[in-house]
Short mmCIF file of C-alpha atoms in Angstrom, two decimals:
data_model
loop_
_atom_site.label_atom_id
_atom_site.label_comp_id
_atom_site.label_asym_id
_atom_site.label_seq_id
_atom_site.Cartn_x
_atom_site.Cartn_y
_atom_site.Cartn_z
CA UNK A 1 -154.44 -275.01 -8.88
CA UNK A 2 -152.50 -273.04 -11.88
CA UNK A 3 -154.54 -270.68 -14.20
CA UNK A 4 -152.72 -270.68 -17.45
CA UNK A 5 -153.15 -267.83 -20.05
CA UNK A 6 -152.01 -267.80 -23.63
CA UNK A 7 -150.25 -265.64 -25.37
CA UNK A 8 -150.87 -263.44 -28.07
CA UNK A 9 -151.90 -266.40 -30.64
CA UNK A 10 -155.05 -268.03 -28.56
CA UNK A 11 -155.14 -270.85 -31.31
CA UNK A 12 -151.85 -272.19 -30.95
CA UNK A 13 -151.25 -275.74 -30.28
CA UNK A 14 -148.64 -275.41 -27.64
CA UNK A 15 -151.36 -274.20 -25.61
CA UNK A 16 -152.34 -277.48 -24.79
CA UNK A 17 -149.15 -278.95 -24.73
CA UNK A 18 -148.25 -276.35 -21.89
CA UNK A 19 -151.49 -277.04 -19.87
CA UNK A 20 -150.78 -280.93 -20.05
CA UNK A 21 -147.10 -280.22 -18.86
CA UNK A 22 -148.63 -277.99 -16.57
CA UNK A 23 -150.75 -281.21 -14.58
CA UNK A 24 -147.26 -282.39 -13.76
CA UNK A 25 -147.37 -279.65 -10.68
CA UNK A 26 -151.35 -279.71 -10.62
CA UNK A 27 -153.72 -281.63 -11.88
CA UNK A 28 -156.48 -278.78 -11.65
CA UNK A 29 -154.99 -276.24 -14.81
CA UNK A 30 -157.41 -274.02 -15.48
CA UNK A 31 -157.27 -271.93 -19.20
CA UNK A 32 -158.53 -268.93 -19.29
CA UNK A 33 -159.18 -267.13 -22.97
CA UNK A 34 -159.07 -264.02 -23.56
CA UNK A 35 -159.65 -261.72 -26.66
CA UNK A 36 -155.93 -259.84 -27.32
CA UNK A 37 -157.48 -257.40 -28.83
CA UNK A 38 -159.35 -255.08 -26.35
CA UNK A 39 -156.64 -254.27 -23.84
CA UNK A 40 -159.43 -252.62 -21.07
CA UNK A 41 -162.08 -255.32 -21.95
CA UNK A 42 -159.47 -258.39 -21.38
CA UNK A 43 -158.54 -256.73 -17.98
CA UNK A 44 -161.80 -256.42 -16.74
CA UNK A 45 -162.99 -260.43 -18.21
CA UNK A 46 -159.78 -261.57 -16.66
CA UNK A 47 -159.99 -259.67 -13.34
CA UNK A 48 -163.55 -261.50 -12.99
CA UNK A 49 -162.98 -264.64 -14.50
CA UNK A 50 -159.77 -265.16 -11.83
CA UNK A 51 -161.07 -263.52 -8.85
CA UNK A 52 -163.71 -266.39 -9.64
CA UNK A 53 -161.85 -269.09 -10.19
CA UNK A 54 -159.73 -267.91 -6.49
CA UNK A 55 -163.03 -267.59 -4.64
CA UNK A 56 -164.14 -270.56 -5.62
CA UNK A 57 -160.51 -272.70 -5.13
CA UNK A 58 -160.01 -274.90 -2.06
CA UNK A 59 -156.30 -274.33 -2.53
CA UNK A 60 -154.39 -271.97 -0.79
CA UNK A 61 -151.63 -271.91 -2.88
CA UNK A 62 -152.81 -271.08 -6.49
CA UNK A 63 -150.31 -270.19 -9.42
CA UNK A 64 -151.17 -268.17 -12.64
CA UNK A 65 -148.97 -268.58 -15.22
CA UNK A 66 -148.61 -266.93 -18.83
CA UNK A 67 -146.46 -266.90 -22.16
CA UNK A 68 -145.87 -263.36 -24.13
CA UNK A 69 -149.01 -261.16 -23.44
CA UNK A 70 -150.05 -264.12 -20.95
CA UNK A 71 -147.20 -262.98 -18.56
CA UNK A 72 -148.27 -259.40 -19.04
CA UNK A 73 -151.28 -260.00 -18.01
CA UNK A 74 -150.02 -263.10 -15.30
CA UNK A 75 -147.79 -260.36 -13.42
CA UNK A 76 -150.92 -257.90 -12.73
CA UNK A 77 -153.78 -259.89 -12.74
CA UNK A 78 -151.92 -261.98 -10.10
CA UNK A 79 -150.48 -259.40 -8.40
CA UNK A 80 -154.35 -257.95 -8.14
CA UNK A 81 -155.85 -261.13 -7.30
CA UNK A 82 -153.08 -261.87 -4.76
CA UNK A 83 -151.74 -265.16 -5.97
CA UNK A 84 -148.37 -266.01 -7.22
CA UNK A 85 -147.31 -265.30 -10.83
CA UNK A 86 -144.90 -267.54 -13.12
CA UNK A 87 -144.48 -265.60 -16.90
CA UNK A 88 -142.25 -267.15 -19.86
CA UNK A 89 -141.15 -264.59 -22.09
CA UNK A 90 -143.27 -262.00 -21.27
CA UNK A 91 -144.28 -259.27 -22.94
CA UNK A 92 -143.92 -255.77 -20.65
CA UNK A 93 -144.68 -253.30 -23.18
CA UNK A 94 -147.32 -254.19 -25.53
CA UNK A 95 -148.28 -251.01 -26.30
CA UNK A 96 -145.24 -250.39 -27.88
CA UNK A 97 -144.42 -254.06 -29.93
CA UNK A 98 -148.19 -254.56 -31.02
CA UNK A 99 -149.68 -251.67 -32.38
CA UNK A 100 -150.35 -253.10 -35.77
CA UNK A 101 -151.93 -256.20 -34.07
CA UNK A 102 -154.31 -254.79 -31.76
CA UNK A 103 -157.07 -251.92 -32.14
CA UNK A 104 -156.14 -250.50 -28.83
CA UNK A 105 -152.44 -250.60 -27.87
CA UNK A 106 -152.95 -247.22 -26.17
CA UNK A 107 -155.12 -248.75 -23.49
CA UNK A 108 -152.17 -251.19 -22.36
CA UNK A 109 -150.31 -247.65 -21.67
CA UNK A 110 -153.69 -246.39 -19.66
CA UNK A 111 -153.84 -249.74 -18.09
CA UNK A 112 -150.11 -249.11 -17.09
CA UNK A 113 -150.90 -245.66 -15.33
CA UNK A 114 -154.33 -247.10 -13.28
CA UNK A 115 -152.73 -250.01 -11.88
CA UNK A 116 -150.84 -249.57 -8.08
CA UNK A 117 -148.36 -247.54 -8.67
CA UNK A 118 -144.78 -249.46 -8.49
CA UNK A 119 -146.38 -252.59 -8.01
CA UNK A 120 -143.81 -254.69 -8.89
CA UNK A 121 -142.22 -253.38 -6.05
CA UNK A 122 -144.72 -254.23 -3.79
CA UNK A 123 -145.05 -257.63 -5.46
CA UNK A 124 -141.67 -258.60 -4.71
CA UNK A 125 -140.97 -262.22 -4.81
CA UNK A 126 -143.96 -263.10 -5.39
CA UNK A 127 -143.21 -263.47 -9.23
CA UNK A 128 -140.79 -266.22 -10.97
CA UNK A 129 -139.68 -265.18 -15.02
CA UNK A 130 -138.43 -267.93 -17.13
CA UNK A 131 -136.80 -265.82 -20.02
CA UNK A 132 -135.16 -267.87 -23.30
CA UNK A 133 -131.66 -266.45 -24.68
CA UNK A 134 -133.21 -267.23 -28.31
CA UNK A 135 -136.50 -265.15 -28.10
CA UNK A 136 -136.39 -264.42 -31.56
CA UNK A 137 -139.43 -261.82 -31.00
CA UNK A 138 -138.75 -259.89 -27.86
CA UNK A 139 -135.26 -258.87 -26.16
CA UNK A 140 -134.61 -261.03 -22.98
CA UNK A 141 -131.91 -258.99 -21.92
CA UNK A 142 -134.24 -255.78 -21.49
CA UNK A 143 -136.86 -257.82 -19.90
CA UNK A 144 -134.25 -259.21 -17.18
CA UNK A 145 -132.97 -255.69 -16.71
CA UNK A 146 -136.67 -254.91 -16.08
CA UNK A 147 -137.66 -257.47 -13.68
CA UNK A 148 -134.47 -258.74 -12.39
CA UNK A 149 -134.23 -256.12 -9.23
CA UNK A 150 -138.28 -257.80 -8.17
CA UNK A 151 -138.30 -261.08 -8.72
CA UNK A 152 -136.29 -264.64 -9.70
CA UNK A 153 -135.18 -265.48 -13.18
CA UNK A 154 -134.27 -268.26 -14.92
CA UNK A 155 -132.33 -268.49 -18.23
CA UNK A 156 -133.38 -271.08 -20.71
CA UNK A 157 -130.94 -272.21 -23.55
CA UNK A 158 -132.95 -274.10 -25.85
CA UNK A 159 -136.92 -272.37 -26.18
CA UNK A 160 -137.98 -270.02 -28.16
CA UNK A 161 -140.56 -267.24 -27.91
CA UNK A 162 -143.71 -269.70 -27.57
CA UNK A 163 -142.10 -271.55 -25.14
CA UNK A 164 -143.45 -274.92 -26.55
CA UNK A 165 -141.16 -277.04 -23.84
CA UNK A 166 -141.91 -276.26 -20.42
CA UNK A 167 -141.37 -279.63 -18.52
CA UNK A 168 -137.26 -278.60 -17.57
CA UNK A 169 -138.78 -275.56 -15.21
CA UNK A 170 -141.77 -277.55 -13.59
CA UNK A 171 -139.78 -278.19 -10.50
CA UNK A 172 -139.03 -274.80 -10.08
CA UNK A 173 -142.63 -274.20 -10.53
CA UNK A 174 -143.64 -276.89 -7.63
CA UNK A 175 -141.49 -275.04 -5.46
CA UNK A 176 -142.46 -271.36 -6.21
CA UNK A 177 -145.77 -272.56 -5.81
CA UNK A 178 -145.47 -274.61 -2.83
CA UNK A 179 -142.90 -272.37 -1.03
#
C-alpha cells in the first residue's frame, strides 16, 4: 500500500497523475486530503486518518509518500506512524516560506518543537528524498544539506517543483519499499 499526500495546491491535476503512476509499485494508493491551512488541525486529521489506514492494511510494508508540504508532513507522519517515507521536493520549513498562505505558519514551528526530538536521527534510513535541480520554488541544495546526513537522495534533472513526472523513480520506490 502507498498513502500519497498532496502538496500545498490540493486541486492540482498532477495529483492524479502521481497516484496513477503511483499503482505502478501498488495498486492500493490511498489519497489522503488535507486542509493546508491549519498546521495543528492537519496533524492531528492526518495522524488519525493514517494510523487508520495502517491498522487496517494487510501489508506489512506500507509507503507514504508526499510532494512540497506532502513530504513535510510524509517525513513525520511516517516517522510517527512507523512506516517508510518517500518526499519529492519537500518542504522543511513552512513556517518560514508560507506565511502569507496559511493562517497559522507559527504552529508548523510549535509542531517542530512537540515532535521527538532529533527524529530524523532516529528515523534514519527509513526515508528516501527525490529532490529536482530546477525547483524553481524551494532551494534543493539546502534541503540536501538538511537531509542528506539521514537518509538517501536522488537528483532529478528534468522536474520541477510539482513533480508532475514521477514514473523514472518508481523503481527506486519498489525497492525502498520492498527492501
Amino acid at each position: 500500500m502507498i498513502i500519497y499526500l498532496h502538496g500545498f495546491d490540493s486541486t492540482s491535476p498532477g495529483n492524479h497523475e502521481k497516484i496513477l503512476q503511483l499503482q505502478f509499485i501498488d495498486e492500493d494508493v490511498r489519497f489522503i486530503n488535507y486542509s493546508t491551512l491549519y498546521p495543528k488541525h492537519d496533524m492531528q486529521h492526518l495522524l488519525k486518518e493514517v494510523h487508520k489506514v495502517v491498522e487496517q492494511a494487510s501489508d506489512d510494508k506500507i509507503l507514504i509518500c508526499g510532494v512540497g508540504l506532502g513530504g513535510f508532513w510524509a517525513e513525520r507522519i511516517g516517522f510517527l506512524c512507523g512506516i517508510k517515507q518517500v518526499m519529492f521536493n519537500p518542504n522543511l520549513h513552512p513556517q518560514d516560506n508560507m506565511m502569507d498562505r496559511i493562517d497559522r505558519p507559527e504552529e508548523y514551528e510549535d509542531i517542530a518543537t512537540k515532535c521527538v526530538e532529533k527524529f530524523r536521527s532516529k528515523n534514519e534510513g527509513r526515508c528516501l528524498v527525490v529532490l529536482s535541480t530546477n525547483d524553481e520554488i524551494r532551494d534543493s541544495a539546502n534541503t540536501a544539506k538538511e537531509l542528506e546526513a539521514h537518509y538517501q537522495i536522488i537528483w532529478d534533472e528534468n522536474q520541477k517543483h510539482k513533480f508532475e513526472k514521477i514514473s523514472q523513480h518508481l523503481q527506486a520506490m519498489k525497492a525502498f519499499k520492498d527492501g
